[in-house]
PDB file of N, CA and C in Angstrom:
ATOM      1  N   UNK A   1     -12.346 -24.293  26.886  1.00 51.00           N
ATOM      2  CA  UNK A   1     -12.974 -23.238  26.118  1.00 51.00           C
ATOM      3  C   UNK A   1     -12.104 -21.974  26.120  1.00 51.00           C
ATOM      4  N   UNK A   2     -11.493 -21.652  27.253  1.00 48.00           N
ATOM      5  CA  UNK A   2     -10.631 -20.483  27.311  1.00 48.00           C
ATOM      6  C   UNK A   2      -9.480 -20.590  26.320  1.00 48.00           C
ATOM      7  N   UNK A   3      -8.972 -21.796  26.146  1.00 44.00           N
ATOM      8  CA  UNK A   3      -7.871 -22.004  25.223  1.00 44.00           C
ATOM      9  C   UNK A   3      -8.301 -21.720  23.794  1.00 44.00           C
ATOM     10  N   UNK A   4      -9.484 -22.159  23.393  1.00 42.00           N
ATOM     11  CA  UNK A   4      -9.936 -21.934  22.026  1.00 42.00           C
ATOM     12  C   UNK A   4     -10.240 -20.457  21.783  1.00 42.00           C
ATOM     13  N   UNK A   5     -10.746 -19.746  22.785  1.00 38.00           N
ATOM     14  CA  UNK A   5     -10.993 -18.312  22.652  1.00 38.00           C
ATOM     15  C   UNK A   5      -9.661 -17.576  22.514  1.00 38.00           C
ATOM     16  N   UNK A   6      -8.703 -17.937  23.318  1.00 38.00           N
ATOM     17  CA  UNK A   6      -7.380 -17.324  23.241  1.00 38.00           C
ATOM     18  C   UNK A   6      -6.738 -17.592  21.882  1.00 38.00           C
ATOM     19  N   UNK A   7      -6.854 -18.804  21.407  1.00 36.00           N
ATOM     20  CA  UNK A   7      -6.294 -19.151  20.102  1.00 36.00           C
ATOM     21  C   UNK A   7      -6.952 -18.337  18.993  1.00 36.00           C
ATOM     22  N   UNK A   8      -8.266 -18.154  19.072  1.00 36.00           N
ATOM     23  CA  UNK A   8      -8.982 -17.378  18.058  1.00 36.00           C
ATOM     24  C   UNK A   8      -8.533 -15.920  18.092  1.00 36.00           C
ATOM     25  N   UNK A   9      -8.343 -15.361  19.280  1.00 37.00           N
ATOM     26  CA  UNK A   9      -7.887 -13.980  19.392  1.00 37.00           C
ATOM     27  C   UNK A   9      -6.478 -13.805  18.830  1.00 37.00           C
ATOM     28  N   UNK A  10      -5.615 -14.746  19.119  1.00 38.00           N
ATOM     29  CA  UNK A  10      -4.245 -14.679  18.596  1.00 38.00           C
ATOM     30  C   UNK A  10      -4.234 -14.781  17.078  1.00 38.00           C
ATOM     31  N   UNK A  11      -5.069 -15.655  16.540  1.00 37.00           N
ATOM     32  CA  UNK A  11      -5.159 -15.813  15.094  1.00 37.00           C
ATOM     33  C   UNK A  11      -5.669 -14.533  14.448  1.00 37.00           C
ATOM     34  N   UNK A  12      -6.696 -13.940  15.032  1.00 37.00           N
ATOM     35  CA  UNK A  12      -7.241 -12.689  14.495  1.00 37.00           C
ATOM     36  C   UNK A  12      -6.198 -11.582  14.553  1.00 37.00           C
ATOM     37  N   UNK A  13      -5.446 -11.516  15.616  1.00 39.00           N
ATOM     38  CA  UNK A  13      -4.404 -10.494  15.747  1.00 39.00           C
ATOM     39  C   UNK A  13      -3.325 -10.666  14.689  1.00 39.00           C
ATOM     40  N   UNK A  14      -3.062 -11.891  14.298  1.00 40.00           N
ATOM     41  CA  UNK A  14      -2.047 -12.141  13.272  1.00 40.00           C
ATOM     42  C   UNK A  14      -2.572 -11.840  11.874  1.00 40.00           C
ATOM     43  N   UNK A  15      -3.854 -12.084  11.648  1.00 38.00           N
ATOM     44  CA  UNK A  15      -4.426 -11.915  10.314  1.00 38.00           C
ATOM     45  C   UNK A  15      -4.742 -10.459  10.004  1.00 38.00           C
ATOM     46  N   UNK A  16      -5.284  -9.713  10.948  1.00 37.00           N
ATOM     47  CA  UNK A  16      -5.726  -8.347  10.682  1.00 37.00           C
ATOM     48  C   UNK A  16      -4.608  -7.441  10.191  1.00 37.00           C
ATOM     49  N   UNK A  17      -3.438  -7.423  10.810  1.00 41.00           N
ATOM     50  CA  UNK A  17      -2.379  -6.564  10.260  1.00 41.00           C
ATOM     51  C   UNK A  17      -1.975  -6.979   8.855  1.00 41.00           C
ATOM     52  N   UNK A  18      -1.977  -8.267   8.576  1.00 41.00           N
ATOM     53  CA  UNK A  18      -1.616  -8.725   7.236  1.00 41.00           C
ATOM     54  C   UNK A  18      -2.633  -8.233   6.214  1.00 41.00           C
ATOM     55  N   UNK A  19      -3.896  -8.260   6.579  1.00 39.00           N
ATOM     56  CA  UNK A  19      -4.932  -7.782   5.663  1.00 39.00           C
ATOM     57  C   UNK A  19      -4.811  -6.284   5.450  1.00 39.00           C
ATOM     58  N   UNK A  20      -4.492  -5.547   6.478  1.00 47.00           N
ATOM     59  CA  UNK A  20      -4.357  -4.097   6.363  1.00 47.00           C
ATOM     60  C   UNK A  20      -3.164  -3.714   5.504  1.00 47.00           C
ATOM     61  N   UNK A  21      -2.169  -4.571   5.415  1.00 55.00           N
ATOM     62  CA  UNK A  21      -0.968  -4.284   4.649  1.00 55.00           C
ATOM     63  C   UNK A  21      -0.984  -4.929   3.277  1.00 55.00           C
ATOM     64  N   UNK A  22      -2.155  -5.405   2.861  1.00 69.00           N
ATOM     65  CA  UNK A  22      -2.212  -6.071   1.573  1.00 69.00           C
ATOM     66  C   UNK A  22      -1.795  -5.111   0.476  1.00 69.00           C
ATOM     67  N   UNK A  23      -1.232  -5.666  -0.558  1.00 77.00           N
ATOM     68  CA  UNK A  23      -0.726  -4.848  -1.648  1.00 77.00           C
ATOM     69  C   UNK A  23      -1.827  -4.288  -2.511  1.00 77.00           C
ATOM     70  N   UNK A  24      -1.457  -3.451  -3.451  1.00 85.00           N
ATOM     71  CA  UNK A  24      -2.441  -2.835  -4.340  1.00 85.00           C
ATOM     72  C   UNK A  24      -3.047  -3.853  -5.300  1.00 85.00           C
ATOM     73  N   UNK A  25      -4.279  -3.593  -5.696  1.00 93.00           N
ATOM     74  CA  UNK A  25      -4.941  -4.437  -6.683  1.00 93.00           C
ATOM     75  C   UNK A  25      -4.313  -4.185  -8.046  1.00 93.00           C
ATOM     76  N   UNK A  26      -4.566  -5.043  -9.019  1.00 94.00           N
ATOM     77  CA  UNK A  26      -4.048  -4.786 -10.371  1.00 94.00           C
ATOM     78  C   UNK A  26      -4.529  -3.443 -10.932  1.00 94.00           C
ATOM     79  N   UNK A  27      -5.774  -3.063 -10.629  1.00 96.00           N
ATOM     80  CA  UNK A  27      -6.294  -1.782 -11.102  1.00 96.00           C
ATOM     81  C   UNK A  27      -5.535  -0.620 -10.454  1.00 96.00           C
ATOM     82  N   UNK A  28      -5.225  -0.756  -9.170  1.00 94.00           N
ATOM     83  CA  UNK A  28      -4.469   0.290  -8.478  1.00 94.00           C
ATOM     84  C   UNK A  28      -3.054   0.379  -9.032  1.00 94.00           C
ATOM     85  N   UNK A  29      -2.465  -0.761  -9.338  1.00 93.00           N
ATOM     86  CA  UNK A  29      -1.123  -0.756  -9.917  1.00 93.00           C
ATOM     87  C   UNK A  29      -1.133  -0.042 -11.263  1.00 93.00           C
ATOM     88  N   UNK A  30      -2.148  -0.303 -12.064  1.00 96.00           N
ATOM     89  CA  UNK A  30      -2.234   0.361 -13.371  1.00 96.00           C
ATOM     90  C   UNK A  30      -2.410   1.868 -13.213  1.00 96.00           C
ATOM     91  N   UNK A  31      -3.174   2.283 -12.201  1.00 96.00           N
ATOM     92  CA  UNK A  31      -3.399   3.715 -11.982  1.00 96.00           C
ATOM     93  C   UNK A  31      -2.103   4.435 -11.643  1.00 96.00           C
ATOM     94  N   UNK A  32      -1.169   3.725 -11.031  1.00 96.00           N
ATOM     95  CA  UNK A  32       0.075   4.361 -10.587  1.00 96.00           C
ATOM     96  C   UNK A  32       1.298   3.972 -11.416  1.00 96.00           C
ATOM     97  N   UNK A  33       1.121   3.162 -12.415  1.00 95.00           N
ATOM     98  CA  UNK A  33       2.277   2.683 -13.179  1.00 95.00           C
ATOM     99  C   UNK A  33       3.104   3.824 -13.755  1.00 95.00           C
ATOM    100  N   UNK A  34       2.463   4.760 -14.421  1.00 97.00           N
ATOM    101  CA  UNK A  34       3.195   5.869 -15.033  1.00 97.00           C
ATOM    102  C   UNK A  34       3.879   6.754 -14.001  1.00 97.00           C
ATOM    103  N   UNK A  35       3.150   7.064 -12.922  1.00 97.00           N
ATOM    104  CA  UNK A  35       3.722   7.899 -11.867  1.00 97.00           C
ATOM    105  C   UNK A  35       4.886   7.192 -11.179  1.00 97.00           C
ATOM    106  N   UNK A  36       4.742   5.893 -10.947  1.00 96.00           N
ATOM    107  CA  UNK A  36       5.820   5.140 -10.293  1.00 96.00           C
ATOM    108  C   UNK A  36       7.084   5.181 -11.151  1.00 96.00           C
ATOM    109  N   UNK A  37       6.916   4.998 -12.454  1.00 96.00           N
ATOM    110  CA  UNK A  37       8.068   5.049 -13.346  1.00 96.00           C
ATOM    111  C   UNK A  37       8.677   6.438 -13.449  1.00 96.00           C
ATOM    112  N   UNK A  38       7.843   7.450 -13.373  1.00 97.00           N
ATOM    113  CA  UNK A  38       8.308   8.827 -13.519  1.00 97.00           C
ATOM    114  C   UNK A  38       9.005   9.346 -12.268  1.00 97.00           C
ATOM    115  N   UNK A  39       8.441   9.059 -11.102  1.00 97.00           N
ATOM    116  CA  UNK A  39       8.944   9.641  -9.864  1.00 97.00           C
ATOM    117  C   UNK A  39       9.738   8.679  -8.979  1.00 97.00           C
ATOM    118  N   UNK A  40       9.530   7.373  -9.164  1.00 96.00           N
ATOM    119  CA  UNK A  40      10.088   6.417  -8.197  1.00 96.00           C
ATOM    120  C   UNK A  40      10.718   5.199  -8.864  1.00 96.00           C
ATOM    121  N   UNK A  41      11.240   5.360 -10.055  1.00 96.00           N
ATOM    122  CA  UNK A  41      11.763   4.226 -10.815  1.00 96.00           C
ATOM    123  C   UNK A  41      12.827   3.438 -10.062  1.00 96.00           C
ATOM    124  N   UNK A  42      13.620   4.120  -9.238  1.00 97.00           N
ATOM    125  CA  UNK A  42      14.689   3.433  -8.516  1.00 97.00           C
ATOM    126  C   UNK A  42      14.170   2.481  -7.449  1.00 97.00           C
ATOM    127  N   UNK A  43      12.857   2.541  -7.171  1.00 95.00           N
ATOM    128  CA  UNK A  43      12.275   1.694  -6.127  1.00 95.00           C
ATOM    129  C   UNK A  43      11.431   0.547  -6.681  1.00 95.00           C
ATOM    130  N   UNK A  44      11.466   0.322  -7.992  1.00 91.00           N
ATOM    131  CA  UNK A  44      10.710  -0.781  -8.584  1.00 91.00           C
ATOM    132  C   UNK A  44      11.188  -2.094  -7.972  1.00 91.00           C
ATOM    133  N   UNK A  45      10.242  -2.913  -7.554  1.00 92.00           N
ATOM    134  CA  UNK A  45      10.574  -4.186  -6.937  1.00 92.00           C
ATOM    135  C   UNK A  45      10.825  -4.101  -5.435  1.00 92.00           C
ATOM    136  N   UNK A  46      10.666  -2.909  -4.881  1.00 93.00           N
ATOM    137  CA  UNK A  46      10.852  -2.689  -3.444  1.00 93.00           C
ATOM    138  C   UNK A  46       9.597  -2.012  -2.901  1.00 93.00           C
ATOM    139  N   UNK A  47       8.549  -2.792  -2.619  1.00 91.00           N
ATOM    140  CA  UNK A  47       7.261  -2.189  -2.244  1.00 91.00           C
ATOM    141  C   UNK A  47       7.304  -1.169  -1.115  1.00 91.00           C
ATOM    142  N   UNK A  48       8.002  -1.403  -0.010  1.00 92.00           N
ATOM    143  CA  UNK A  48       7.987  -0.371   1.047  1.00 92.00           C
ATOM    144  C   UNK A  48       8.582   0.957   0.582  1.00 92.00           C
ATOM    145  N   UNK A  49       9.676   0.881  -0.154  1.00 95.00           N
ATOM    146  CA  UNK A  49      10.315   2.101  -0.647  1.00 95.00           C
ATOM    147  C   UNK A  49       9.452   2.783  -1.718  1.00 95.00           C
ATOM    148  N   UNK A  50       8.821   1.981  -2.570  1.00 93.00           N
ATOM    149  CA  UNK A  50       7.945   2.527  -3.606  1.00 93.00           C
ATOM    150  C   UNK A  50       6.771   3.252  -2.960  1.00 93.00           C
ATOM    151  N   UNK A  51       6.161   2.637  -1.959  1.00 92.00           N
ATOM    152  CA  UNK A  51       5.028   3.266  -1.283  1.00 92.00           C
ATOM    153  C   UNK A  51       5.449   4.579  -0.635  1.00 92.00           C
ATOM    154  N   UNK A  52       6.605   4.581   0.011  1.00 95.00           N
ATOM    155  CA  UNK A  52       7.099   5.804   0.645  1.00 95.00           C
ATOM    156  C   UNK A  52       7.362   6.884  -0.404  1.00 95.00           C
ATOM    157  N   UNK A  53       7.945   6.504  -1.519  1.00 96.00           N
ATOM    158  CA  UNK A  53       8.246   7.458  -2.584  1.00 96.00           C
ATOM    159  C   UNK A  53       6.964   8.056  -3.164  1.00 96.00           C
ATOM    160  N   UNK A  54       5.964   7.213  -3.395  1.00 96.00           N
ATOM    161  CA  UNK A  54       4.703   7.731  -3.922  1.00 96.00           C
ATOM    162  C   UNK A  54       4.047   8.684  -2.928  1.00 96.00           C
ATOM    163  N   UNK A  55       4.112   8.349  -1.642  1.00 96.00           N
ATOM    164  CA  UNK A  55       3.556   9.250  -0.625  1.00 96.00           C
ATOM    165  C   UNK A  55       4.303  10.592  -0.635  1.00 96.00           C
ATOM    166  N   UNK A  56       5.626  10.541  -0.739  1.00 97.00           N
ATOM    167  CA  UNK A  56       6.432  11.768  -0.751  1.00 97.00           C
ATOM    168  C   UNK A  56       6.134  12.640  -1.968  1.00 97.00           C
ATOM    169  N   UNK A  57       5.732  12.009  -3.056  1.00 97.00           N
ATOM    170  CA  UNK A  57       5.463  12.737  -4.297  1.00 97.00           C
ATOM    171  C   UNK A  57       3.970  12.910  -4.562  1.00 97.00           C
ATOM    172  N   UNK A  58       3.153  12.755  -3.538  1.00 97.00           N
ATOM    173  CA  UNK A  58       1.697  12.737  -3.712  1.00 97.00           C
ATOM    174  C   UNK A  58       1.174  13.957  -4.463  1.00 97.00           C
ATOM    175  N   UNK A  59       1.724  15.123  -4.205  1.00 97.00           N
ATOM    176  CA  UNK A  59       1.221  16.332  -4.872  1.00 97.00           C
ATOM    177  C   UNK A  59       1.508  16.345  -6.370  1.00 97.00           C
ATOM    178  N   UNK A  60       2.452  15.532  -6.817  1.00 97.00           N
ATOM    179  CA  UNK A  60       2.823  15.482  -8.233  1.00 97.00           C
ATOM    180  C   UNK A  60       2.096  14.366  -8.988  1.00 97.00           C
ATOM    181  N   UNK A  61       1.414  13.471  -8.266  1.00 97.00           N
ATOM    182  CA  UNK A  61       0.803  12.293  -8.878  1.00 97.00           C
ATOM    183  C   UNK A  61      -0.454  12.634  -9.657  1.00 97.00           C
ATOM    184  N   UNK A  62      -0.785  11.760 -10.592  1.00 97.00           N
ATOM    185  CA  UNK A  62      -2.055  11.880 -11.300  1.00 97.00           C
ATOM    186  C   UNK A  62      -3.190  11.715 -10.290  1.00 97.00           C
ATOM    187  N   UNK A  63      -4.370  12.201 -10.654  1.00 97.00           N
ATOM    188  CA  UNK A  63      -5.513  12.089  -9.742  1.00 97.00           C
ATOM    189  C   UNK A  63      -5.792  10.640  -9.370  1.00 97.00           C
ATOM    190  N   UNK A  64      -5.736   9.748 -10.349  1.00 97.00           N
ATOM    191  CA  UNK A  64      -6.043   8.337 -10.087  1.00 97.00           C
ATOM    192  C   UNK A  64      -5.042   7.731  -9.114  1.00 97.00           C
ATOM    193  N   UNK A  65      -3.777   7.998  -9.308  1.00 97.00           N
ATOM    194  CA  UNK A  65      -2.755   7.435  -8.432  1.00 97.00           C
ATOM    195  C   UNK A  65      -2.827   8.074  -7.046  1.00 97.00           C
ATOM    196  N   UNK A  66      -3.086   9.364  -6.993  1.00 97.00           N
ATOM    197  CA  UNK A  66      -3.200  10.037  -5.700  1.00 97.00           C
ATOM    198  C   UNK A  66      -4.319   9.405  -4.872  1.00 97.00           C
ATOM    199  N   UNK A  67      -5.423   9.064  -5.515  1.00 96.00           N
ATOM    200  CA  UNK A  67      -6.539   8.411  -4.812  1.00 96.00           C
ATOM    201  C   UNK A  67      -6.108   7.052  -4.274  1.00 96.00           C
ATOM    202  N   UNK A  68      -5.315   6.319  -5.043  1.00 95.00           N
ATOM    203  CA  UNK A  68      -4.817   5.019  -4.595  1.00 95.00           C
ATOM    204  C   UNK A  68      -3.930   5.202  -3.383  1.00 95.00           C
ATOM    205  N   UNK A  69      -3.002   6.128  -3.450  1.00 95.00           N
ATOM    206  CA  UNK A  69      -2.081   6.380  -2.333  1.00 95.00           C
ATOM    207  C   UNK A  69      -2.870   6.765  -1.082  1.00 95.00           C
ATOM    208  N   UNK A  70      -3.834   7.652  -1.243  1.00 94.00           N
ATOM    209  CA  UNK A  70      -4.647   8.086  -0.105  1.00 94.00           C
ATOM    210  C   UNK A  70      -5.479   6.935   0.462  1.00 94.00           C
ATOM    211  N   UNK A  71      -5.959   6.061  -0.394  1.00 93.00           N
ATOM    212  CA  UNK A  71      -6.771   4.929   0.087  1.00 93.00           C
ATOM    213  C   UNK A  71      -5.935   3.919   0.885  1.00 93.00           C
ATOM    214  N   UNK A  72      -4.616   3.982   0.716  1.00 89.00           N
ATOM    215  CA  UNK A  72      -3.711   3.100   1.448  1.00 89.00           C
ATOM    216  C   UNK A  72      -3.012   3.835   2.584  1.00 89.00           C
ATOM    217  N   UNK A  73      -3.605   4.944   3.009  1.00 87.00           N
ATOM    218  CA  UNK A  73      -3.077   5.647   4.171  1.00 87.00           C
ATOM    219  C   UNK A  73      -2.042   6.706   3.889  1.00 87.00           C
ATOM    220  N   UNK A  74      -1.825   7.031   2.631  1.00 82.00           N
ATOM    221  CA  UNK A  74      -0.788   8.010   2.301  1.00 82.00           C
ATOM    222  C   UNK A  74      -1.285   9.409   2.173  1.00 82.00           C
TER     223      UNK A  74
END
């Protein structure tokens, strides 16, 4: 029984960070499409860099995109 509890804990530890780092929904992508192209075009196709760029430019973003960035910890 201890083995199955340990296995369940390890599995949960592996899944939770992945869920927390899930990418934006299609609606969130649409909310930020214009801002991403305007402020962060050089980072298209590079999600970590794009996310960092949007966070750095948060004060310049549209209201909809700013809400998306903030909802993802930015």
